[in-house]
PDB file of C-alpha atoms in Angstrom:
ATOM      1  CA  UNK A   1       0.363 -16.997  28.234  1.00  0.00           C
ATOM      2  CA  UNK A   2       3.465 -19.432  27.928  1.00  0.00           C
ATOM      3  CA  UNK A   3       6.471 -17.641  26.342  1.00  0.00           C
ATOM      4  CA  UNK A   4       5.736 -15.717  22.927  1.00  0.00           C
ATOM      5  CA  UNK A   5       3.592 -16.831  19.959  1.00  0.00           C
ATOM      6  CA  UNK A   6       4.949 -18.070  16.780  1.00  0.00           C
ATOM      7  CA  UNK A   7       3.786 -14.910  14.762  1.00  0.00           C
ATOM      8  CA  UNK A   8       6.123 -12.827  17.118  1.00  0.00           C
ATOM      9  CA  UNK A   9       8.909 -15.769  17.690  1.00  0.00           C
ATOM     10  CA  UNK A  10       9.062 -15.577  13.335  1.00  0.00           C
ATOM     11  CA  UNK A  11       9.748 -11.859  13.374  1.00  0.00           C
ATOM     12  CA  UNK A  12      12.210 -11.881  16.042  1.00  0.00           C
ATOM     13  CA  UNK A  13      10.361 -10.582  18.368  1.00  0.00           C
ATOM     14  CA  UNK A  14      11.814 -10.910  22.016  1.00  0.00           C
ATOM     15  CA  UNK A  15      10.699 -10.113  25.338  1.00  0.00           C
ATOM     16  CA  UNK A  16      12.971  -7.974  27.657  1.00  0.00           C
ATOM     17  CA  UNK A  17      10.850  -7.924  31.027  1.00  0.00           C
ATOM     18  CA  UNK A  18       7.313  -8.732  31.473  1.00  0.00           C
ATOM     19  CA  UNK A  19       5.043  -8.775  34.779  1.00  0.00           C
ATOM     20  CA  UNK A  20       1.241  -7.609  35.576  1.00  0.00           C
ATOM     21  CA  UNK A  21       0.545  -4.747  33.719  1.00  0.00           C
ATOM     22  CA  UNK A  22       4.023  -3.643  32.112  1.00  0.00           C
ATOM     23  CA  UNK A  23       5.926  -5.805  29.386  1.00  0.00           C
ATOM     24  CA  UNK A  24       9.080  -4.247  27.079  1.00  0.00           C
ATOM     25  CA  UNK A  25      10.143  -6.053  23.638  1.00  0.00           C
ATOM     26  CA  UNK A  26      12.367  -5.790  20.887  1.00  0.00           C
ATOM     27  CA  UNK A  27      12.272  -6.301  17.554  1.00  0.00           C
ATOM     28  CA  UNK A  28      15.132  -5.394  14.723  1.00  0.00           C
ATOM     29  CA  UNK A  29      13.217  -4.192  11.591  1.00  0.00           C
ATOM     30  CA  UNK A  30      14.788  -6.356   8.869  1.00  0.00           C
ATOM     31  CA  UNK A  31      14.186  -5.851   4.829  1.00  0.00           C
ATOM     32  CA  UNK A  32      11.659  -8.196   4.433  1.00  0.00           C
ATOM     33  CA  UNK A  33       9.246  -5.620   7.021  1.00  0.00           C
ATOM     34  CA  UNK A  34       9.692  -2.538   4.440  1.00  0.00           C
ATOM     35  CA  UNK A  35       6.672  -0.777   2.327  1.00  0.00           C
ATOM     36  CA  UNK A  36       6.725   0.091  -0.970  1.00  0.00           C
ATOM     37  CA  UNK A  37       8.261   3.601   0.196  1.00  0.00           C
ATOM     38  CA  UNK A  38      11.379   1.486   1.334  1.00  0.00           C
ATOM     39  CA  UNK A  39      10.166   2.655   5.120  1.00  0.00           C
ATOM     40  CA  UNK A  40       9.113  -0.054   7.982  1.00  0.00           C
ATOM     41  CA  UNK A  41       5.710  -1.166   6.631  1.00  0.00           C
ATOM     42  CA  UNK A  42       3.290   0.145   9.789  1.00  0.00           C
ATOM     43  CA  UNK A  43       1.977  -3.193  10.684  1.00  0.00           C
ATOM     44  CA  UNK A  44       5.154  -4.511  11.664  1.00  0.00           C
ATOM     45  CA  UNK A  45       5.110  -1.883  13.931  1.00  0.00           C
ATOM     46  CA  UNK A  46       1.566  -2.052  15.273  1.00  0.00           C
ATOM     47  CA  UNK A  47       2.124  -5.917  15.789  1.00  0.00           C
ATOM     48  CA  UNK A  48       5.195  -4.622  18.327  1.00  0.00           C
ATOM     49  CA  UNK A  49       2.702  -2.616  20.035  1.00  0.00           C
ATOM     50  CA  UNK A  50       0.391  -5.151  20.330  1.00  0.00           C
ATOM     51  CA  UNK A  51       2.795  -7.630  21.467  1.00  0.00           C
ATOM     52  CA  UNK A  52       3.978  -5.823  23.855  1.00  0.00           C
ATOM     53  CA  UNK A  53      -0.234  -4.680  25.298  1.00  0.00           C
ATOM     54  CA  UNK A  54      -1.173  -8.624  25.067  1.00  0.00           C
ATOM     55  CA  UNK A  55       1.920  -9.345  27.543  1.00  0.00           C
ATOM     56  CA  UNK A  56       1.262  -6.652  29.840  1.00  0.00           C
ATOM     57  CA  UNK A  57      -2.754  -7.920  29.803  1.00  0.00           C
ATOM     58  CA  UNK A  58      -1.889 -11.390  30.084  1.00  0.00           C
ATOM     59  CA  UNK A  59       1.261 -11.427  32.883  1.00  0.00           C
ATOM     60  CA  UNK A  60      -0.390 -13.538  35.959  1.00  0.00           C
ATOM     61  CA  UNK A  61      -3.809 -13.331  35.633  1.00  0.00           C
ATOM     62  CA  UNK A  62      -6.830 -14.349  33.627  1.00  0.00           C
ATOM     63  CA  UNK A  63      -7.381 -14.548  29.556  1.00  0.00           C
ATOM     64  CA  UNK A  64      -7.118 -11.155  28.274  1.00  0.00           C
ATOM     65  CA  UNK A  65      -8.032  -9.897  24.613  1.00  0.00           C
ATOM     66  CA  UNK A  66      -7.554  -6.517  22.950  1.00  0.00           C
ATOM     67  CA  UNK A  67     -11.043  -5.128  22.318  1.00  0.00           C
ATOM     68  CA  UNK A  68      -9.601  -2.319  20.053  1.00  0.00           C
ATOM     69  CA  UNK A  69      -6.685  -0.378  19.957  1.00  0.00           C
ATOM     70  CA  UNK A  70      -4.973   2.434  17.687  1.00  0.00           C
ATOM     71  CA  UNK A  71      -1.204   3.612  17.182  1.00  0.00           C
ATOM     72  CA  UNK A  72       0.023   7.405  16.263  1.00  0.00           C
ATOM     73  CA  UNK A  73       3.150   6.636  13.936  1.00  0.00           C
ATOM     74  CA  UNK A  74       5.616   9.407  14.759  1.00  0.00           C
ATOM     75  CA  UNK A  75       8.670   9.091  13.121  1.00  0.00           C
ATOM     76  CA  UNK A  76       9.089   6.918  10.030  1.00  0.00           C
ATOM     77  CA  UNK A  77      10.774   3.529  10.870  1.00  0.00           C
ATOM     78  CA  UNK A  78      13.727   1.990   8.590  1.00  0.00           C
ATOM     79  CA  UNK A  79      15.169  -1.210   7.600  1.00  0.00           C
ATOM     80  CA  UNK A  80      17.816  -2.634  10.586  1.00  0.00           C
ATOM     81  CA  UNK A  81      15.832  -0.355  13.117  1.00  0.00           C
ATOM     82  CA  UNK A  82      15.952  -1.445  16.499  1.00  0.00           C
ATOM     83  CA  UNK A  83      12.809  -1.184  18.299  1.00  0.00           C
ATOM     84  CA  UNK A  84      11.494  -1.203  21.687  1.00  0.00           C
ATOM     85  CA  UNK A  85       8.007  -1.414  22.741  1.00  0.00           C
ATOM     86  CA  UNK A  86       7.119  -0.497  26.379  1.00  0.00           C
ATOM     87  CA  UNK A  87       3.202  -1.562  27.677  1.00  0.00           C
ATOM     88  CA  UNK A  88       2.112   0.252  30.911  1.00  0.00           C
ATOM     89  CA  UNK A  89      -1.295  -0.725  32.136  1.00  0.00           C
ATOM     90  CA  UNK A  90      -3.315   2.545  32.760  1.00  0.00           C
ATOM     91  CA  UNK A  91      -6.000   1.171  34.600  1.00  0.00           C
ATOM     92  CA  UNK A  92      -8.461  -1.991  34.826  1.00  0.00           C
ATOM     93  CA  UNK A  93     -12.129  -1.922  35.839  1.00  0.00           C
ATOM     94  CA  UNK A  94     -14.588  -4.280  35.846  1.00  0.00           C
ATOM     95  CA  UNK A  95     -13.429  -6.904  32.938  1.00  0.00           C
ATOM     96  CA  UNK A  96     -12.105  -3.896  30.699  1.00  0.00           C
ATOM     97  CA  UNK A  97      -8.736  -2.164  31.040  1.00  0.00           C
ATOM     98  CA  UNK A  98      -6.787   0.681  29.461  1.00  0.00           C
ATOM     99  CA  UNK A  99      -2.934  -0.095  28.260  1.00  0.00           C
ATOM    100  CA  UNK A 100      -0.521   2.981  26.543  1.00  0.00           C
ATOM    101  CA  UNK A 101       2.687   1.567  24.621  1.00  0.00           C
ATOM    102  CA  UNK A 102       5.607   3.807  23.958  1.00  0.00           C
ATOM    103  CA  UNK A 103       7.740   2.217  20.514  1.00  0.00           C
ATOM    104  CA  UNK A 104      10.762   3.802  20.292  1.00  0.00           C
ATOM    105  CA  UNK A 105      14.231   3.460  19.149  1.00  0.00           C
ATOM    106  CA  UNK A 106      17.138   2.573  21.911  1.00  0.00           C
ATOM    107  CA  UNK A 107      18.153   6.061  22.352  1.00  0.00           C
ATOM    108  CA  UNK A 108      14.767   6.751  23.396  1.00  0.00           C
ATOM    109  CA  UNK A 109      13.583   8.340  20.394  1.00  0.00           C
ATOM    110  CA  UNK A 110       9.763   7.917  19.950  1.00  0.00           C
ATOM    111  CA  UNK A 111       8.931   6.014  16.587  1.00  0.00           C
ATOM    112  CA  UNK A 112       4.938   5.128  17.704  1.00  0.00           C
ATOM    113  CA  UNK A 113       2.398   5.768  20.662  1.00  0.00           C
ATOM    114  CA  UNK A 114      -0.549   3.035  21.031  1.00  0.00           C
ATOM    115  CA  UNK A 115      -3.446   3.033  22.942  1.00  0.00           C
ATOM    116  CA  UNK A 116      -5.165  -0.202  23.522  1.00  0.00           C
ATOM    117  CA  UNK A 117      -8.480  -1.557  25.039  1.00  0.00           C
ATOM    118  CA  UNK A 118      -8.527  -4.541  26.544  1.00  0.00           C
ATOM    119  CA  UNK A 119     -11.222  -7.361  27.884  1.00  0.00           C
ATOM    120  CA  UNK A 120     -11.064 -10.466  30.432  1.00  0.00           C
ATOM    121  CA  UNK A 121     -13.137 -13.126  29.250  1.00  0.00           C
ATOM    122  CA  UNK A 122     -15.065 -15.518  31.173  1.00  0.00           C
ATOM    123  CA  UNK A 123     -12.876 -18.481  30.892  1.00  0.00           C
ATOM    124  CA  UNK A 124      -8.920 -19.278  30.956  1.00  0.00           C
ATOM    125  CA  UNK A 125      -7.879 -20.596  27.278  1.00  0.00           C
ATOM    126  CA  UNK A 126      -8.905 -19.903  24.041  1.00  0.00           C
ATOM    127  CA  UNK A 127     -10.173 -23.285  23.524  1.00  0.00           C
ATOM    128  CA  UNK A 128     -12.637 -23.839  26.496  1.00  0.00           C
TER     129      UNK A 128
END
């Protein structure tokens, strides 16, 4: 994967570090990302997470999808929040492979925990 998609790139999404298996981004929760409770609308959130899994995944190696994942919101998330998303590979076998993501604020306070699943498919692109 060549630099960050346009769905992240729009959002302000940024990556910090990347490499096989670990990735961290940022992403400042802006007004335009709240919920009708005037809180960070959880998908913003989850699509941190998952930015963050698909980099560690994809860093050096072959094409690598999510196969499922989940996310345990923590604390809620407000407008102008800075966020952090840290992806740690937990460990690959066969074509599967197990990733945990820590979202939290700077300070280090814990916002969202995910947990995905990922798969290696059989070719290198998308479009082959």
């Amino acid at each position: 994967m060549s630099g960050i998609d346009t769905a992240c790139r729009t959002l302000g999404i940024t990556v910090e570090s990347a490499g096989p298996g670990r990735a961290r981004l940022r992403m400042r929760v802006t007004a335009e990302m709240v919920n009708g409770h005037g809180l960070a609308h959880g998908g913003y959130v989850f699509l941190l997470a998952d930015a963050a899994f698909d980099r560690a995944c994809n860093c050096g190696g072959p094409l690598t999808l999510a196969q499922s994942a989940q996310v345990t919101f923590v604390r809620p998330v407000m407008p102008g929040d800075e966020l952090v998303a840290e992806a740690t590979e937990r460990v690959r076998y066969g074509r599967h492979g197990v990733y945990d993501v820590t979202v939290s604020r700077p300070s280090g306070q814990i916002v969202a925990e995910f947990r995905g699943q990922s798969i290696t498919l059989p070719r290198t692109s998308c479009t082959s």
